[in-house]
Short mmCIF file of C-alpha atoms and ligand atoms in Angstrom, two decimals:
data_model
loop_
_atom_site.label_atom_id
_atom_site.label_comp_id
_atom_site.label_asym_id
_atom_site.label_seq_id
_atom_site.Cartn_x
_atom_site.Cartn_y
_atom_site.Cartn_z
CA UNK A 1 -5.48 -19.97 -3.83
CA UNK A 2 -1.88 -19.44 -4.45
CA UNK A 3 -1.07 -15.90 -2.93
CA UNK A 4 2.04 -17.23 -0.34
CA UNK A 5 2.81 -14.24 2.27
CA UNK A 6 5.51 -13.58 4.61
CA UNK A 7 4.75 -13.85 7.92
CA UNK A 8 6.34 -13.13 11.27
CA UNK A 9 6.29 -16.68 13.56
CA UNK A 10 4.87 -15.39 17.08
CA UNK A 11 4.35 -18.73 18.89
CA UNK A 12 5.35 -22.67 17.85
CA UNK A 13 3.58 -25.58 19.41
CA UNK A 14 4.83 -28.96 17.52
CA UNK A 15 4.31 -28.63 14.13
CA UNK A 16 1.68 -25.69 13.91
CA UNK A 17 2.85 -21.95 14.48
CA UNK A 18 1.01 -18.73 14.78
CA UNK A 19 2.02 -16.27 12.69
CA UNK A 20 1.12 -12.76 12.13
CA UNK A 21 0.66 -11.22 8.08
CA UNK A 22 1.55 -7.64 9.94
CA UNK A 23 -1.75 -7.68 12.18
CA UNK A 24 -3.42 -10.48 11.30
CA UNK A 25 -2.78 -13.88 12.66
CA UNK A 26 -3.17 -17.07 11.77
CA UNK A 27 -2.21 -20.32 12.13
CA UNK A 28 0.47 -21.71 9.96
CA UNK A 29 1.85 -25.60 9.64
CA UNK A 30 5.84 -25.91 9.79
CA UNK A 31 6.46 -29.24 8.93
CA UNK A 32 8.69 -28.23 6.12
CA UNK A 33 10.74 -25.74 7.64
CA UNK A 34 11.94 -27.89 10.78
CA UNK A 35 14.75 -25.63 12.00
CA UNK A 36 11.98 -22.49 12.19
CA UNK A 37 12.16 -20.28 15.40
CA UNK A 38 10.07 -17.40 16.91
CA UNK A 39 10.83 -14.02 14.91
CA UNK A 40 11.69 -15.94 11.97
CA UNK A 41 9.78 -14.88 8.85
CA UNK A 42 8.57 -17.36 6.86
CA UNK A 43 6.15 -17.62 3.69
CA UNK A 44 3.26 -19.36 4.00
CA UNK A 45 1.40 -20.35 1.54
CA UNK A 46 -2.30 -22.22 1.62
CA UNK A 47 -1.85 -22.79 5.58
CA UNK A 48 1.65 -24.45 5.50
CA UNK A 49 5.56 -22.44 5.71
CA UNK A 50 7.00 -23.25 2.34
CA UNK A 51 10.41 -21.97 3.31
CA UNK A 52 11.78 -19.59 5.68
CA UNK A 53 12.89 -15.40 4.58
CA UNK A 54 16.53 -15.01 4.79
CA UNK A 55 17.24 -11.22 5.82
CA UNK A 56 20.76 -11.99 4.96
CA UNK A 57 20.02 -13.20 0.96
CA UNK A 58 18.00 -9.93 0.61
CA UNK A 59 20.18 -7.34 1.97
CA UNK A 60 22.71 -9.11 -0.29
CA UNK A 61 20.66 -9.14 -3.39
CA UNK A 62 19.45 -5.58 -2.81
CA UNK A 63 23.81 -4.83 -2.98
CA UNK A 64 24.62 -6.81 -5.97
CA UNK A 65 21.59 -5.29 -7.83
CA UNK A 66 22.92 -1.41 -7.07
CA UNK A 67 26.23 -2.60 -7.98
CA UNK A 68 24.94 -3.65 -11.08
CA UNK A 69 22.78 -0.73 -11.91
CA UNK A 70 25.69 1.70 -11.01
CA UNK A 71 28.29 -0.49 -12.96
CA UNK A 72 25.44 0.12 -15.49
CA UNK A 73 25.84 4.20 -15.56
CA UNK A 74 29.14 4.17 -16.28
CA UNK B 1 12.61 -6.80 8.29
CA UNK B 2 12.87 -3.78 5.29
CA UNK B 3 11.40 -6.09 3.19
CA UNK B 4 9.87 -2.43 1.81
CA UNK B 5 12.47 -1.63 -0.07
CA UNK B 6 11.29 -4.44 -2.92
CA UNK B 7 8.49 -2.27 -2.90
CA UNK B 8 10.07 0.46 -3.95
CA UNK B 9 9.22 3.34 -6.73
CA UNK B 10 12.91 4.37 -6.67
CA UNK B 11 14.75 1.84 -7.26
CA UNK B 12 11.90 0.31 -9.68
CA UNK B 13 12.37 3.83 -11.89
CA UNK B 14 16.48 2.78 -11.60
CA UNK B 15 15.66 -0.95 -12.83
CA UNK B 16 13.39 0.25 -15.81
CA UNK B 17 16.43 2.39 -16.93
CA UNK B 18 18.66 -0.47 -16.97
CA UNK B 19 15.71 -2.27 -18.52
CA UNK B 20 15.47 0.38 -21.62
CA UNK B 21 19.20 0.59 -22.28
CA UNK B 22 19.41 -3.09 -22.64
CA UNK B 23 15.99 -3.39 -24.65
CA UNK B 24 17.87 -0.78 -26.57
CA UNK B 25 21.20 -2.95 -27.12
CA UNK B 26 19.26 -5.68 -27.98
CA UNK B 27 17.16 -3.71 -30.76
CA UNK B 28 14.85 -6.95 -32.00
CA UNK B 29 11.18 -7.82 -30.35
CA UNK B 30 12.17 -9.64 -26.93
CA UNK B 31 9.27 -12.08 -25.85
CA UNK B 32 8.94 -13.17 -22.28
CA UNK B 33 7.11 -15.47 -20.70
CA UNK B 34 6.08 -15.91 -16.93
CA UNK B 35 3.87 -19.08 -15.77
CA UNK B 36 2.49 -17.60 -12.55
CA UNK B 37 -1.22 -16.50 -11.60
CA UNK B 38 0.95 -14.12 -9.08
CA UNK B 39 3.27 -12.79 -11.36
CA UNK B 40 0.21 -11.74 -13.77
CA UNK B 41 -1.39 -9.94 -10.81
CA UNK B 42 1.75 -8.05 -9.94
CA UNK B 43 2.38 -7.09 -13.73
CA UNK B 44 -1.25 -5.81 -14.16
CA UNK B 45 -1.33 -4.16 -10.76
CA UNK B 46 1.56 -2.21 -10.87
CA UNK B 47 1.20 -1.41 -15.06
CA UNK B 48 4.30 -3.25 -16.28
CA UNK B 49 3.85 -3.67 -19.27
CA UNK B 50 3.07 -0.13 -20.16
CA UNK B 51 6.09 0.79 -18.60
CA UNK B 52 8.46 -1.38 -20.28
CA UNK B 53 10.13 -0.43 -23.28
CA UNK B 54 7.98 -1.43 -26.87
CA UNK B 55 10.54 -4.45 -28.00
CA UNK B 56 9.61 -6.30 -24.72
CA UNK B 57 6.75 -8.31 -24.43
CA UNK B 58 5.29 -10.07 -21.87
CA UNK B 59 3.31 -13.33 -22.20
CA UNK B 60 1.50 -14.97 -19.33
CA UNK B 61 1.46 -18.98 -19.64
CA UNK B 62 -0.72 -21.47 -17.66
CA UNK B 63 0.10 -19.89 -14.57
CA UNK B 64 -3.28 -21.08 -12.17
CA UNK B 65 -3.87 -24.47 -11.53
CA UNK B 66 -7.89 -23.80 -11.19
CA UNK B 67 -7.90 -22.60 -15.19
CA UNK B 68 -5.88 -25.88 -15.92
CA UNK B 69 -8.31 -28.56 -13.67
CA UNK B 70 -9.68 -30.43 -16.32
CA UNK B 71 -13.94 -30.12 -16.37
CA UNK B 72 -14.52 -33.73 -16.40
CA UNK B 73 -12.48 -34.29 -13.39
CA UNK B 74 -15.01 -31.12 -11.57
CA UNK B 75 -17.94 -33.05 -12.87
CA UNK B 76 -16.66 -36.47 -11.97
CA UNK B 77 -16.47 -35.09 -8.25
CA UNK B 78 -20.51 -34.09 -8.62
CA UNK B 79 -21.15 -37.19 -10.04
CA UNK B 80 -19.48 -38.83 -7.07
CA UNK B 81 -21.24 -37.22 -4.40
CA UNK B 82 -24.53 -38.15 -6.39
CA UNK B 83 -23.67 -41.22 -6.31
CA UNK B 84 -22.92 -41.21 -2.66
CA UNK B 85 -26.07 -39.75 -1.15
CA UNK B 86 -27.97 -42.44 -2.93
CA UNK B 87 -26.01 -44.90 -1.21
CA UNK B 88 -26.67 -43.13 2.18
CA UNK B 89 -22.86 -42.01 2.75
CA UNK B 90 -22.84 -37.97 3.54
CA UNK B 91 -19.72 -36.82 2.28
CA UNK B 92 -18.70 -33.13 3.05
CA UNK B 93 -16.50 -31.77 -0.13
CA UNK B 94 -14.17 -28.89 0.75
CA UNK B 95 -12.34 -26.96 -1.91
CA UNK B 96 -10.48 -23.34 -2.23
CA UNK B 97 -12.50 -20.42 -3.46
CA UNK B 98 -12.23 -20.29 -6.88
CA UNK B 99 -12.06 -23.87 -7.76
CA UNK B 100 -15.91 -23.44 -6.28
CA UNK B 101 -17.15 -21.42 -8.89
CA UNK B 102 -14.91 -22.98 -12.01
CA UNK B 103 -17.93 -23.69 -14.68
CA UNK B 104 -18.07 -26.78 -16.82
CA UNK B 105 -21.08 -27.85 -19.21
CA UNK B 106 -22.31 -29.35 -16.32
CA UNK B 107 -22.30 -27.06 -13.93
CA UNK B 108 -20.09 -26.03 -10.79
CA UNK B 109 -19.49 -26.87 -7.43
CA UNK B 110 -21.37 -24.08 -6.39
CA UNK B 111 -24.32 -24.89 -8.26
CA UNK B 112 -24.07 -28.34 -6.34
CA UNK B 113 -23.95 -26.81 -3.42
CA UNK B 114 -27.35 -24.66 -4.49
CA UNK B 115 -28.54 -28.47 -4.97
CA UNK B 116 -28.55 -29.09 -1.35
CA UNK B 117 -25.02 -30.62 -1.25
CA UNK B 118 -22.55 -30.06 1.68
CA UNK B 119 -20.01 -28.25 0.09
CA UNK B 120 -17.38 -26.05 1.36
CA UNK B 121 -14.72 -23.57 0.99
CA UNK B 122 -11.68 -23.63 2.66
CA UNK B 123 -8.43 -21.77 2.60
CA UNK B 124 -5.98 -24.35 2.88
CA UNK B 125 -5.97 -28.48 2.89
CA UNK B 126 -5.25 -28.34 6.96
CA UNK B 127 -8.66 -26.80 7.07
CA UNK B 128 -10.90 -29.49 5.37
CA UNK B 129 -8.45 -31.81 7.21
CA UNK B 130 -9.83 -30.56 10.78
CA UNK B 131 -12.77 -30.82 9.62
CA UNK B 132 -12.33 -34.50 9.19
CA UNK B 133 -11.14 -35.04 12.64
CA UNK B 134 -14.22 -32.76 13.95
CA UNK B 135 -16.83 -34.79 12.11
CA UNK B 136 -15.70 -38.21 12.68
CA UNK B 137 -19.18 -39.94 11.38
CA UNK B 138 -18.82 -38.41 7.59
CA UNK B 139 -16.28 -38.36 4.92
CA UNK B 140 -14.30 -35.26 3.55
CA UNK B 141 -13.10 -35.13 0.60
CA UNK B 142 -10.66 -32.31 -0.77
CA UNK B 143 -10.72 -31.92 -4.26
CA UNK B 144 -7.39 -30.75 -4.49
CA UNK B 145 -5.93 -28.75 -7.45
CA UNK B 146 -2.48 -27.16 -7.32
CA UNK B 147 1.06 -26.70 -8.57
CA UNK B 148 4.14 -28.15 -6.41
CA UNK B 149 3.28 -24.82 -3.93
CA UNK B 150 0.04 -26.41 -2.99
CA UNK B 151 1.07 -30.25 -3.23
CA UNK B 152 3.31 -29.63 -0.68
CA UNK B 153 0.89 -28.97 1.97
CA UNK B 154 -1.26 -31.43 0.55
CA UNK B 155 1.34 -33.76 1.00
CA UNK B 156 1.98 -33.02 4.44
CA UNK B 157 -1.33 -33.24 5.56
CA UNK B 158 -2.05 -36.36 3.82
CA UNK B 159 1.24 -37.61 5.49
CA UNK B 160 -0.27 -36.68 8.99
CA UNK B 161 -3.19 -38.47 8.09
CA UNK B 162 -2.11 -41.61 6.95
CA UNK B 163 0.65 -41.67 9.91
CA UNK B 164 -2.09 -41.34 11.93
CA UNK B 165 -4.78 -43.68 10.64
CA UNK B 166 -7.26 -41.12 9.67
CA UNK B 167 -9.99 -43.09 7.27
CA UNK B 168 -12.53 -40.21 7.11
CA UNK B 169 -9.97 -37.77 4.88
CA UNK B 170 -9.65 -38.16 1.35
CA UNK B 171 -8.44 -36.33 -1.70
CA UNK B 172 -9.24 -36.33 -5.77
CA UNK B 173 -6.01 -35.11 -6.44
CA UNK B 174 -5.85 -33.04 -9.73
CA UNK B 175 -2.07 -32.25 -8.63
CA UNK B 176 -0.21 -30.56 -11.37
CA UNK B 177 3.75 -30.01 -12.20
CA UNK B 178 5.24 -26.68 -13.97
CA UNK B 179 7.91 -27.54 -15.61
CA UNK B 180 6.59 -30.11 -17.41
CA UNK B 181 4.04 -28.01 -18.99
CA UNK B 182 6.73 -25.40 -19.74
CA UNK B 183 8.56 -27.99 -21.77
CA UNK B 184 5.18 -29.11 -23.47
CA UNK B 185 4.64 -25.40 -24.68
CA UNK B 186 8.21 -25.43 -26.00
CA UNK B 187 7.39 -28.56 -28.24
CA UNK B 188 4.52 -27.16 -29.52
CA UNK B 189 5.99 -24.44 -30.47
CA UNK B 190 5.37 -21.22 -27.83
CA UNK B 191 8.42 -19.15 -28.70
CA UNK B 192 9.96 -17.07 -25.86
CA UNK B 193 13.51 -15.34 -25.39
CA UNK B 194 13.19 -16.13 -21.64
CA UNK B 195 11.40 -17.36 -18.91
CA UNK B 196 10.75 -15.39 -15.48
CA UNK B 197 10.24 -18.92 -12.96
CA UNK B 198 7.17 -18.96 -10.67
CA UNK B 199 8.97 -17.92 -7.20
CA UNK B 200 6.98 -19.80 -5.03
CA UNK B 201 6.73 -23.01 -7.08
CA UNK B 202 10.53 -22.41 -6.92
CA UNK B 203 10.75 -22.47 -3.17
CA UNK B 204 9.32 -26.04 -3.49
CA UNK B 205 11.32 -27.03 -6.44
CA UNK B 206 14.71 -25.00 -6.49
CA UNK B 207 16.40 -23.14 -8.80
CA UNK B 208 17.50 -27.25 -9.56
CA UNK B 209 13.95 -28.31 -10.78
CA UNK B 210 14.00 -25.72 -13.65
CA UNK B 211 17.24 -26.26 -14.89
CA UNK B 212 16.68 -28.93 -17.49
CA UNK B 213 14.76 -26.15 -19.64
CA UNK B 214 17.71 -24.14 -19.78
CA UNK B 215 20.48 -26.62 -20.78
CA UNK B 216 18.28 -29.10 -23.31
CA UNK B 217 15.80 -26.00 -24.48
CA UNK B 218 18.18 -23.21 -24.57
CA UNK B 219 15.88 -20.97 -22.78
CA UNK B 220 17.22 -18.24 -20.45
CA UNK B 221 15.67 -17.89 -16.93
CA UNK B 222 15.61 -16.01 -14.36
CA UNK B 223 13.38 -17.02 -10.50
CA UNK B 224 11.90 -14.20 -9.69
CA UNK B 225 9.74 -12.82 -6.85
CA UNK B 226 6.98 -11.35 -6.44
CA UNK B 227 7.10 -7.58 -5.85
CA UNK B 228 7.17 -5.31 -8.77
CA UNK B 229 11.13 -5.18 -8.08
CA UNK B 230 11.41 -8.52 -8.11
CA UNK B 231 9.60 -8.85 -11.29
CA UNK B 232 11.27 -5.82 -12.91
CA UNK B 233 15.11 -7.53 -11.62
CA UNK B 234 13.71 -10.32 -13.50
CA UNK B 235 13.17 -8.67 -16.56
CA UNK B 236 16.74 -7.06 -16.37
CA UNK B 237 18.44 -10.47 -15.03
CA UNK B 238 16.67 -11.98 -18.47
CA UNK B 239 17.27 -8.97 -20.98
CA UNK B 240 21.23 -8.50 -19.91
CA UNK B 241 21.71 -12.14 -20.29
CA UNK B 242 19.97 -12.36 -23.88
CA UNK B 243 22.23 -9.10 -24.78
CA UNK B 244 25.07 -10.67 -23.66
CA UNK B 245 23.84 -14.00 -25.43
CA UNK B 246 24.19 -16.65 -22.51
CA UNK B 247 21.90 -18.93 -21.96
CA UNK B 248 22.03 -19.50 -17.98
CA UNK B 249 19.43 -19.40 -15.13
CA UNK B 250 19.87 -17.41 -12.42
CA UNK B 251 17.96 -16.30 -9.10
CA UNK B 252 16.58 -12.59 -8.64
CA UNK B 253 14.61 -14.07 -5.16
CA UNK B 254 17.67 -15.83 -3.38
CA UNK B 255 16.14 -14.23 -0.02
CA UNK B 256 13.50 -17.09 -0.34
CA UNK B 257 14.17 -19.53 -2.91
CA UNK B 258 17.64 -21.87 -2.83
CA UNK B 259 19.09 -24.30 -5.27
CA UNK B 260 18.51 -27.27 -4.26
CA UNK B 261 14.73 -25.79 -3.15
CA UNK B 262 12.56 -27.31 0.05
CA UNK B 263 14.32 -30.57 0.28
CA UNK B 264 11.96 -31.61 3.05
CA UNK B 265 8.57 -30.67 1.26
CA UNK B 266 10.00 -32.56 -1.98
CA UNK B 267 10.70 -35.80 0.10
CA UNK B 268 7.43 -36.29 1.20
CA UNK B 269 5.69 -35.15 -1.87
CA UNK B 270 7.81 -37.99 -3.43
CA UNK B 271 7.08 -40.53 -1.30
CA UNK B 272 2.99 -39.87 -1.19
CA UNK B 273 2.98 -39.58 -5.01
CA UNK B 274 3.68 -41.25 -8.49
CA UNK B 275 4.52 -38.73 -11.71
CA UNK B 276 1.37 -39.66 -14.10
CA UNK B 277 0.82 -38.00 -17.45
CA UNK B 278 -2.27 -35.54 -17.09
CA UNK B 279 -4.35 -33.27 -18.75
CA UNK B 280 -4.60 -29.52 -18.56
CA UNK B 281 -7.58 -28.13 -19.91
CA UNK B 282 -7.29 -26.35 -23.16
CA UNK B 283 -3.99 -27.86 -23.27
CA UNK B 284 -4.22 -31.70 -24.04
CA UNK B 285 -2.26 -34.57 -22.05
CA UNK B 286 1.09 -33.54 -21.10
CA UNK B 287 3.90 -36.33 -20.50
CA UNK B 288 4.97 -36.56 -16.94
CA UNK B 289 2.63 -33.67 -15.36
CA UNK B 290 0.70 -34.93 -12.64
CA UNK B 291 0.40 -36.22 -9.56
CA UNK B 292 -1.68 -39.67 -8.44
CA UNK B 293 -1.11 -41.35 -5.06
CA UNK B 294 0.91 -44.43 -4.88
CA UNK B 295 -0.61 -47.86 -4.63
CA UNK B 296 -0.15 -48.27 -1.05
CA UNK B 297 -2.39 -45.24 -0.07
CA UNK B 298 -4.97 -45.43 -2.55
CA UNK B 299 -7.42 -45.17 0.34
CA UNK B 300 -7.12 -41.53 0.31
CA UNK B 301 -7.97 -40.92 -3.39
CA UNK B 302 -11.60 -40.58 -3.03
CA UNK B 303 -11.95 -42.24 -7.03
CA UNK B 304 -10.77 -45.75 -5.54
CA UNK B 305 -14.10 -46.10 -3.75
CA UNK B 306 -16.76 -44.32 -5.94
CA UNK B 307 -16.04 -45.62 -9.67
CA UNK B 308 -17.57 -42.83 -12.20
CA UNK B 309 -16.64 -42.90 -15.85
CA UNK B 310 -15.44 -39.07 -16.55
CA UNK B 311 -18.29 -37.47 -18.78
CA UNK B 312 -17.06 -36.24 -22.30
CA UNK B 313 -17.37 -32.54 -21.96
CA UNK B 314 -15.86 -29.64 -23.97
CA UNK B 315 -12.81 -28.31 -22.67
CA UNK B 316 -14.13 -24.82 -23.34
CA UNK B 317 -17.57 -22.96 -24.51
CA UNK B 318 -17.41 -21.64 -28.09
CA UNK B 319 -15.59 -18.31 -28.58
CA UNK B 320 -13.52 -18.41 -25.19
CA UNK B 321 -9.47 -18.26 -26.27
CA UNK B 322 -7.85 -19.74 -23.08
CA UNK B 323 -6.03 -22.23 -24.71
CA UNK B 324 -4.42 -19.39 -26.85
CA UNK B 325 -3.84 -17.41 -23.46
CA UNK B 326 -2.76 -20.59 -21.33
CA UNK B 327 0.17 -21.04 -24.47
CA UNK B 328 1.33 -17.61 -24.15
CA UNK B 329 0.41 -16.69 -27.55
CA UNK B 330 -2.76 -14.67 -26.53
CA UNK B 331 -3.84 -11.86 -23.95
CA UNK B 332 -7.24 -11.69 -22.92
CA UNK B 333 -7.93 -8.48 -24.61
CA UNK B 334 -7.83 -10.34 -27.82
CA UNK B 335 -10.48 -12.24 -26.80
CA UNK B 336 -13.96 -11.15 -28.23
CA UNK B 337 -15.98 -11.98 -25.38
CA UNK B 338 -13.70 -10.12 -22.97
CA UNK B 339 -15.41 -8.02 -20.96
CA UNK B 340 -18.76 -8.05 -23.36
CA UNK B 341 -20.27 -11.53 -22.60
CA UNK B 342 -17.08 -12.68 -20.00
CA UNK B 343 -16.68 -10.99 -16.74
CA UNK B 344 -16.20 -11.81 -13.44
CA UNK B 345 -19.77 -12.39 -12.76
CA UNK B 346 -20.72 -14.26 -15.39
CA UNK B 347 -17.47 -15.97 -16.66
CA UNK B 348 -17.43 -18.30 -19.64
CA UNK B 349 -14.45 -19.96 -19.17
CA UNK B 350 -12.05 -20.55 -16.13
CA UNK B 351 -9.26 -17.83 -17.22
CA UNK B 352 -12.15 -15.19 -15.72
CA UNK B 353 -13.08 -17.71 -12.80
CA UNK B 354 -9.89 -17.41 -10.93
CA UNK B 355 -8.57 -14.92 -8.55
CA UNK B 356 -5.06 -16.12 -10.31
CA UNK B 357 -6.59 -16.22 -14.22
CA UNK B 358 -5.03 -13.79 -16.54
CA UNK B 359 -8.40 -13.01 -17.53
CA UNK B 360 -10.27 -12.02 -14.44
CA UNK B 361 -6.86 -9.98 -13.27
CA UNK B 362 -6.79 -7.93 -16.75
CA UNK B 363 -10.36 -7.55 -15.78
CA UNK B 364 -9.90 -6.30 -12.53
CA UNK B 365 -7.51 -3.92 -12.91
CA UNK B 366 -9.41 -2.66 -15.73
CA UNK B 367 -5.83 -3.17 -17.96
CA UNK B 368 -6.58 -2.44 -21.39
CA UNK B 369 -3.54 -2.41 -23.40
S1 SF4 C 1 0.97 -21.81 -6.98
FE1 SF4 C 1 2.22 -20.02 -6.60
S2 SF4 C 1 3.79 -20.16 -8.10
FE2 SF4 C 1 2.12 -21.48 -8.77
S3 SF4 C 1 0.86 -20.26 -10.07
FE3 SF4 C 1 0.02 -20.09 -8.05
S4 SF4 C 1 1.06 -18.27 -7.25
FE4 SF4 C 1 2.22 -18.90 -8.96
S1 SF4 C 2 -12.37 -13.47 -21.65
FE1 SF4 C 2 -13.69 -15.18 -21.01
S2 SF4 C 2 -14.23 -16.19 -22.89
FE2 SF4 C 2 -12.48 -14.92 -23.34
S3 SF4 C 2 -10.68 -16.23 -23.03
FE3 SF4 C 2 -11.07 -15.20 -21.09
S4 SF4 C 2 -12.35 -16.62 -19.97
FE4 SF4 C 2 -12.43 -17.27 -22.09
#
């Protein structure tokens, strides 16, 4: 019951969305991610988007971890 | 999005190198604990412990909130729809997959279904709620187990239905909170270097709601995802900081989870719900841990109506260990039963039931360490 997935959000009526687990769609409740757009990823978990995927945070955190790891070599 | 790249065999082989020379710094036995049904599955799947370095251990802690659903609270909800159909009301009882099959001494909700009962499985609350607004001449009732990832929907949908005057929709809630049974485990006496937070209960929570562990428990943690990168990062994140000796809690899945978490989903959780100390089965009553609807919307907690006095049952059948496993002190292959008289198909106690319980997911992936 708990797997959450990202998602890609295709379509937004009100407070339901369909979104699409990379071929399979579904349809997902937004009420807690308000400011949610189409092309946003978001994870969903048990029918509702818990939060929305920020590209930006994971580029970032994939950085700082090589920059650890090759601080790490020295 | 290259989400991919957590994915990863590279830069997991480059992590697990950082993850041996600090292992190797530290030079003692390093114990860590995760609390997450999803976390187990992506440490079995993808062999992590095997592949970590000897001094680190990995414990898995209550981590599904099916295993933790107390028995008499499954067989109060049969008793209630007994009670029910002798008083002419058809109720339709919807509930997620593996709650279905959960066994007490008295049975499952499968085996009421094989009774003739109308019971069903859905995949989230929003489902059994259409059904409710479909069948408008019977009552649904969700039984409704989960940790803050799942209360949040349930909260929203129980918003939506109480905003909107729905009197067909109700819940049992057996609602649970993490971090209180984190800090429970502590006081009894679990022992852990660090703790890798649940990501998703995280996203609901923040990086905010687990704090408290760290600065009165001393614990290390790190929030961690759920890709074996994420998980390894974890590990790292936790090992550099108990090398280094700080005691801090920091956030390997910042592309999901913030600090102050879902601010939204934690509002209306808050209003729909009052903190009540619960129990966990094989774990007792802990302080503070669950979650019973406020006064003014008692009409949606299907126990105001039907009044059944919970049955005494045991918590477990003789021989099972998932207490031991829930505390992090055991792993299902120190179980006797595992795999002989427990499996999947015939499971003696929940840890084998559900898709999240360490046991079935050592038993699936056929990890035998
Ligand atoms: S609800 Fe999510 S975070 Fe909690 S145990 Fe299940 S998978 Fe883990
Ligand atoms: S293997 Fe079965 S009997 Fe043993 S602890 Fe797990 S669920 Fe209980």
């Amino acid at each position: 019951m708990c797997l959450a997935m990202p998602a890609k959000v295709i379509e937004i009526k009100d407070n339901v969305a369909i979104v699409d687990f990379g071929g399979v769609r579904r349809e997902a409740r937004i009420d807690f991610v308000k400011d949610v757009k189409v092309g946003d990823y978001v994870i969903v978990h048990t029918g509702f988007a818990i939060e929305k995927l920020d590209e930006k945070a994971a580029l970032e955190s994939l950085k700082a971890w090589e920059e650890v790891m090759k601080a790490m070599e020295e | 999005m290259e989400l991919s790249i957590f994915q990863d065999k590279e830069l997991a082989q480059k992590i697990l190198q950082g993850i041996k020379r600090e292992a190797e710094r530290i030079g003692r036995e390093v114990k860590l604990m995760h609390v997450c049904g999803t976390h187990e599955d992506t440490v079995t799947r993808s062999g992590i412990r095997s592949l970590l370095p000897e001094n680190v251990k990995v414990m898995s802690g209550p981590g599904c909130p099916v295993c933790i659903t107390p028995a008499e609270d499954i067989a109060t909800m049969m008793e209630i729809m007994r009670m029910a159909k002798e008083e002419g009301e058809e109720i339709i009882l919807t509930t997620f997959g593996d709650m279905y099959k959960i066994p007490t001494a008295m049975g499952s909700f499968a085996d009421l279904r094989s009774e003739g009962f109308d019971v069903r499985i859905v995949y989230s609350i929003y489902d059994s709620y259409k059904i409710a607004l479909k069948e408008k001449d019977k009552l649904v009732v969700h039984f409704s187990p989960g940790f803050e990832t799942t209360t949040a929907p349930a909260a929203g949908i129980l918003k939506e239905a109480i905003d909107r005057g729905i009197e067909n929709f109700k819940i049992y809630s057996v609602h649970r909170l993490t971090p209180p049974a984190v800090e429970a485990l502590i006081k009894q006496g679990t022992v852990f270097d660090g703790l890798i937070d649940p990501g998703h209960v995280s996203t609901i929570i923040g990086v905010k709601g687990w704090e408290y562990i760290t600065t009165e428990y001393g614990v290390p943690q790190v929030v961690a995802g759920f890709e074996p990168v994420d998980f390894l990062m974890g590990v790292f994140m936790l090992l550099r900081m108990i090398r280094k000796g700080e005691v801090k809690i920091e956030n390997q899945y910042t592309r999901v989870v913030k600090y102050e978490g879902n601010v939204e989903a934690q509002k209306t959780i808050k209003a729909l719900f009052d903190v009540v100390d619960a129990k966990w089965r094989a774990l007792g009553v802990i302080p503070k841990s669950g979650l019973e609807l406020k006064k003014e919307y008692k009409d949606y907690e299907i126990r105001t109506f039907y009044k059944v006095k919970p049955p005494e049952l045991p918590d477990l059948e003789k021989g099972c260990i998932c207490g031991a496993i829930l505390r992090g002190l055991a792993l299902p292959t120190q179980c006797p039963l595992f795999g002989k008289k427990c499996t999947p198909r015939n499971p003696v106690g929940p840890c084998m039931v559900s898709y999240e319980g360490t046991c079935q997911i050592f038993y699936k992936y056929g990890a035998l360490f």
